[in-house]
mmCIF file of C-alpha atoms in Angstrom:
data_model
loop_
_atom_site.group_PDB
_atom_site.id
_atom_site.type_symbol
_atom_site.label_atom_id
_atom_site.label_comp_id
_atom_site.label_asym_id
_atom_site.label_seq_id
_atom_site.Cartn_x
_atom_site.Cartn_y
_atom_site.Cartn_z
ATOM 1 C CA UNK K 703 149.309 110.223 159.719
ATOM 2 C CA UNK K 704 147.689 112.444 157.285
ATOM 3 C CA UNK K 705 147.327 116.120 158.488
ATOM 4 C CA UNK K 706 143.455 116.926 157.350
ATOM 5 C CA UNK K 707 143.762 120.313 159.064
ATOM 6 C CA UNK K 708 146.479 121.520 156.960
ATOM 7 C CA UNK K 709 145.261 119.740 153.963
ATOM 8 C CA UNK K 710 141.449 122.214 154.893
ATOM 9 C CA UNK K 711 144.428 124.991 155.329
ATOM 10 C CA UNK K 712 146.076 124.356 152.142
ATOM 11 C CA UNK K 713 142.902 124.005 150.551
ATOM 12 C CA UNK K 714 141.213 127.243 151.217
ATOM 13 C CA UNK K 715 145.086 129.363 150.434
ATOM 14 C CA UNK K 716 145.079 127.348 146.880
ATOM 15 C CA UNK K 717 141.725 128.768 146.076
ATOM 16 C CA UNK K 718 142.345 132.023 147.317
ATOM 17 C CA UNK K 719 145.241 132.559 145.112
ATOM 18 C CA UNK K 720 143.444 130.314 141.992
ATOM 19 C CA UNK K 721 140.486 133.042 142.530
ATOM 20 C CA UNK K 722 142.876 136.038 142.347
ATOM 21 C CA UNK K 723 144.763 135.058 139.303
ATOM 22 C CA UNK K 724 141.462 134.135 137.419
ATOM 23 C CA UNK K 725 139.607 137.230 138.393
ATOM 24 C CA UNK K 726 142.878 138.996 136.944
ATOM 25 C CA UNK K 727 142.534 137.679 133.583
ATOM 26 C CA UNK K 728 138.121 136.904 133.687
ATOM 27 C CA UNK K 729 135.946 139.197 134.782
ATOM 28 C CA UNK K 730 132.686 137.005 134.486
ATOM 29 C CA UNK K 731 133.894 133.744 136.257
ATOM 30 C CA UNK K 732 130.028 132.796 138.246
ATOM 31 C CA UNK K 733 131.359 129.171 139.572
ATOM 32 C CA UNK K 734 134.311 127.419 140.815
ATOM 33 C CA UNK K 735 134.760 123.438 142.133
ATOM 34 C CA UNK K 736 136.975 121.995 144.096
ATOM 35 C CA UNK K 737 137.470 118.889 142.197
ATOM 36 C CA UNK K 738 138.912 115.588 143.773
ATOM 37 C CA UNK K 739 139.859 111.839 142.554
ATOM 38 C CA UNK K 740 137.976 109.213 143.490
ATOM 39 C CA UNK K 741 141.233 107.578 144.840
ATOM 40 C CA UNK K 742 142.418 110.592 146.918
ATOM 41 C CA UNK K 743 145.409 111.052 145.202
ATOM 42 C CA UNK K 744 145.237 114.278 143.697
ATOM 43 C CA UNK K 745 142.979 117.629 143.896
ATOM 44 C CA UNK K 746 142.133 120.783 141.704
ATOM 45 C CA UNK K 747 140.207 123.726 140.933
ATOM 46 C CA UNK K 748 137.823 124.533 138.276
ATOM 47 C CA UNK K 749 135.932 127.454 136.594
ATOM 48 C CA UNK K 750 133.330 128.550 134.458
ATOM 49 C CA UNK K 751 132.820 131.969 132.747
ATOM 50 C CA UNK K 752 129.657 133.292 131.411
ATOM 51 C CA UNK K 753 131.357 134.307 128.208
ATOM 52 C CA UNK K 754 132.336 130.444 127.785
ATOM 53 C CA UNK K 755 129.017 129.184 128.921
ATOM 54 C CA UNK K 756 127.461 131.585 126.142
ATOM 55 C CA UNK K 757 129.914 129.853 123.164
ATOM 56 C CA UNK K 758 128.416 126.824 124.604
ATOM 57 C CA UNK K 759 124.908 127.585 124.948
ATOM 58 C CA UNK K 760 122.044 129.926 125.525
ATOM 59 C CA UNK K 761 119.438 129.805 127.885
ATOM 60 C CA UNK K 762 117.063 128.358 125.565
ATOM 61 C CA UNK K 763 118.706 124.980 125.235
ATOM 62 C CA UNK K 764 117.823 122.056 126.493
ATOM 63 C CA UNK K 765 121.895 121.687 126.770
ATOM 64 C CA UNK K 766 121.589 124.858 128.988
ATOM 65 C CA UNK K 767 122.172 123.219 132.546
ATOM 66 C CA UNK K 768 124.460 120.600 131.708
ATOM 67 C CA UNK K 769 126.937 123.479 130.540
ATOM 68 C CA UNK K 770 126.346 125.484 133.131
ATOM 69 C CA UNK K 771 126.972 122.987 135.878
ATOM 70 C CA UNK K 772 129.005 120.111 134.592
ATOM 71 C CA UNK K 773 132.466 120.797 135.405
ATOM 72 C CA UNK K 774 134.120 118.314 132.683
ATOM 73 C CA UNK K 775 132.752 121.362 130.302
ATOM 74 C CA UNK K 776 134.312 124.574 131.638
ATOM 75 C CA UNK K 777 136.900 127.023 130.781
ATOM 76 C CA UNK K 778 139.323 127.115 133.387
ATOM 77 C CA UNK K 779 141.194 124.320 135.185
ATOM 78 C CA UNK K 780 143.921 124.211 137.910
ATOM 79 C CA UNK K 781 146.391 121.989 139.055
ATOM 80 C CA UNK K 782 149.870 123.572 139.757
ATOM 81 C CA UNK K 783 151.576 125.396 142.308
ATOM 82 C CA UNK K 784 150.285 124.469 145.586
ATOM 83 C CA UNK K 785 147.516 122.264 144.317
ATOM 84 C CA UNK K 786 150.493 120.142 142.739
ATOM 85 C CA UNK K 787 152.100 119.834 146.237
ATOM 86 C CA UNK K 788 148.429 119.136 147.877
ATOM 87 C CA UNK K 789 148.239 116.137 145.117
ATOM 88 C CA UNK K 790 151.930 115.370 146.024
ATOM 89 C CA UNK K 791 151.069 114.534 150.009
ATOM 90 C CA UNK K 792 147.738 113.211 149.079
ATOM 91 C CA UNK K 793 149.655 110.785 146.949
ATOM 92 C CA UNK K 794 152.228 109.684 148.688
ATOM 93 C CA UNK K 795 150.048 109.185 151.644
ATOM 94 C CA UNK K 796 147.997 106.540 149.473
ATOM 95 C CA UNK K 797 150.685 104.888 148.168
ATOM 96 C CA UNK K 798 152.390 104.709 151.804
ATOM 97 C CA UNK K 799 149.299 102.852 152.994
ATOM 98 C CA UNK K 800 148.246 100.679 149.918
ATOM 99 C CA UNK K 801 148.603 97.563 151.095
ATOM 100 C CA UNK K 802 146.584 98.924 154.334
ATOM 101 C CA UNK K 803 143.608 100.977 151.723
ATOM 102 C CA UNK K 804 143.037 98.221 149.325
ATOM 103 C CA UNK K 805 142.278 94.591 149.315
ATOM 104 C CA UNK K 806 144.928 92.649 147.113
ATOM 105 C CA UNK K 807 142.818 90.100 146.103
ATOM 106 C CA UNK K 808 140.011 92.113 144.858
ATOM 107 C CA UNK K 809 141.727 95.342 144.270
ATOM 108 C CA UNK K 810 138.368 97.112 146.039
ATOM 109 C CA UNK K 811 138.858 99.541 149.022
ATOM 110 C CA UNK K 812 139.013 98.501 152.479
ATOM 111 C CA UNK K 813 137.079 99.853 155.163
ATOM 112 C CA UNK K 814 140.251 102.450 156.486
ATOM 113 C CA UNK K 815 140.309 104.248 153.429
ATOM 114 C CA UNK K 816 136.758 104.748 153.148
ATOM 115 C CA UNK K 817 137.730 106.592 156.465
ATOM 116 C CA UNK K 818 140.583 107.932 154.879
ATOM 117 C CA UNK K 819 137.939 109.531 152.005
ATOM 118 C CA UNK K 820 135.430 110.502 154.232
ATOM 119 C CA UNK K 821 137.923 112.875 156.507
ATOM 120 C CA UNK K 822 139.238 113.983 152.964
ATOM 121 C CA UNK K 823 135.785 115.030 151.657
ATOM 122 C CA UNK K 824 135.174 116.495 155.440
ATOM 123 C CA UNK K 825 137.943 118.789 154.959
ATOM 124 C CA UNK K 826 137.166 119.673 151.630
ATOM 125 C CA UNK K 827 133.687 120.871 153.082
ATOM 126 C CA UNK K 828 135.503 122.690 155.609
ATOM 127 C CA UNK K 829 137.769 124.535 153.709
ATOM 128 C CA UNK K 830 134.664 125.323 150.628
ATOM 129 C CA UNK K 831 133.238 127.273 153.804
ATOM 130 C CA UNK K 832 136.591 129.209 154.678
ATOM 131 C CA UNK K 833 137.082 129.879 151.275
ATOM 132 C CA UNK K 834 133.309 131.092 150.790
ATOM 133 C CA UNK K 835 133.356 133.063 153.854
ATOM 134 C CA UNK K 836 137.098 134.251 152.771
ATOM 135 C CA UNK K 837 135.292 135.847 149.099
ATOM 136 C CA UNK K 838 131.829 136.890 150.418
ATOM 137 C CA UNK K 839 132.763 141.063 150.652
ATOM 138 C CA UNK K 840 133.939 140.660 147.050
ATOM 139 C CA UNK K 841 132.370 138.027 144.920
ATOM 140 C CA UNK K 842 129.030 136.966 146.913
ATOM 141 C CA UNK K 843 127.901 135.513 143.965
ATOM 142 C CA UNK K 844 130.019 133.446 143.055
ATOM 143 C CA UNK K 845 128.841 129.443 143.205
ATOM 144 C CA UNK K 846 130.948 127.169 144.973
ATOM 145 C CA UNK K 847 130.673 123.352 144.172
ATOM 146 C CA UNK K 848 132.622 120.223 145.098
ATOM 147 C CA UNK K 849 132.702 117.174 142.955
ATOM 148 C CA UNK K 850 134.546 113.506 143.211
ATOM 149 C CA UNK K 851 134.003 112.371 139.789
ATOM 150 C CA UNK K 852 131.942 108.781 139.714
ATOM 151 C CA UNK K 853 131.522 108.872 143.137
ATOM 152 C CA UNK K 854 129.372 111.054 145.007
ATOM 153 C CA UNK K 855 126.095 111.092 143.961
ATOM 154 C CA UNK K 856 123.260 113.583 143.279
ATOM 155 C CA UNK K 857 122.302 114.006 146.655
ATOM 156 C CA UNK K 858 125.980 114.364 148.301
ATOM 157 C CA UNK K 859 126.522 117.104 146.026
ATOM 158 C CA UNK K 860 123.159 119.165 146.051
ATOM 159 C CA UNK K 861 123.388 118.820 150.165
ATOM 160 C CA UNK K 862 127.409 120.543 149.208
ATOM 161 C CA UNK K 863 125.997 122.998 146.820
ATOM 162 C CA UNK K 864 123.467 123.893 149.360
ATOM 163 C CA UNK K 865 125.902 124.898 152.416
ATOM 164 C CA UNK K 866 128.141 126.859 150.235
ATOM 165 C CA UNK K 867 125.430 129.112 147.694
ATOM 166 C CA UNK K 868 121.778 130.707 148.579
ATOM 167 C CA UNK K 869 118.576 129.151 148.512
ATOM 168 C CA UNK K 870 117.345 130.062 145.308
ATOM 169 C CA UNK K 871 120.891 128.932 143.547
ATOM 170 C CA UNK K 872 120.439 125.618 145.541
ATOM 171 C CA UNK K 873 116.997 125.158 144.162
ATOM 172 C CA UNK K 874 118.304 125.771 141.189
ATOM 173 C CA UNK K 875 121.175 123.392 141.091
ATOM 174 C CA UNK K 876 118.776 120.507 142.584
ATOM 175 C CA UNK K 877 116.293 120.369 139.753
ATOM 176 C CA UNK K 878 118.796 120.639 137.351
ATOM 177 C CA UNK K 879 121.360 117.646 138.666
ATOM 178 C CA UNK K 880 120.108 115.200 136.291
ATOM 179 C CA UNK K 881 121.309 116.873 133.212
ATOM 180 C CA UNK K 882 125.066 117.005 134.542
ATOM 181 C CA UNK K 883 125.203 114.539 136.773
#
């Protein structure tokens, strides 16, 4: 059995500890994502400073929202330490139940892991509220997201984005998903 509460556990401590080491070296960091593969086998963090988004853009661009949101463009990325042994479990728990997560035939996903993905992306909510709740006193601006590349769409992620960040920032992200989504 896969342990989703100490997966949500692991989560939120990996992002804690990503967070401190950034902030250590980046001063303007305004987002982070939890980022996770579309096959469930691996997990990490990424960030955006507003130094980098300025190399990349100004305001004025029509570019300006697709660098600002689209987390295949940022500065930062994260995948070691206890994310690598978060990946690790998540891995070997796939592989351990390929034959039951995937249809042979037709190589397409089964209904059990779509179960499998949709207690994975639960506790991946979960632990983006810890984690916000966790940083509020000290960085209650900073945007939370959570993406699964090619799989959640524009709506699963604005309805994300809007649990974890104000109103306005929601608004924000929601007429903008188009041009980084």
């Amino acid at each position: 059995m896969f342990d989703y509460k100490k997966f949500e556990d692991d989560i939120v401590l990996a992002m804690e500890n990503t967070l401190k080491k950034w902030v250590w070296e980046h001063d303007d960091i305004y987002i982070m994502s939890l980022d996770c593969a579309r096959d469930m086998t691996s997990i990490g963090i990424i960030a955006n400073t507003r130094e980098y988004l300025s190399e990349q853009t100004d305001e004025e661009s029509e570019d300006y929202w697709y660098y600002k949101y689209c987390e295949a463009e940022w500065e930062l990325w994260e995948a070691d330490g206890l994310l690598k042994e978060i990946s690790a479990y998540m891995n070997k728990f796939v592989e351990e139940n390929d034959e039951r997560f995937t249809n042979p035939e037709t190589f397409e996903y089964l209904p059990i892991f779509d179960e499998h993905c949709d207690n994975i992306i639960e506790a991946c909510e979960k632990a983006l509220v810890r984690f916000k709740q966790s940083i509020s006193n000290d960085f209650p601006d900073l945007l939370i997201t959570f993406n699964i590349s090619e799989y959640l769409d524009s709506e699963a992620r604005t309805e994300i984005f809007a649990l974890l960040n104000s109103q306005e920032a929601a608004e924000e992200y929601a007429e903008s998903i188009e041009d980084f989504n």
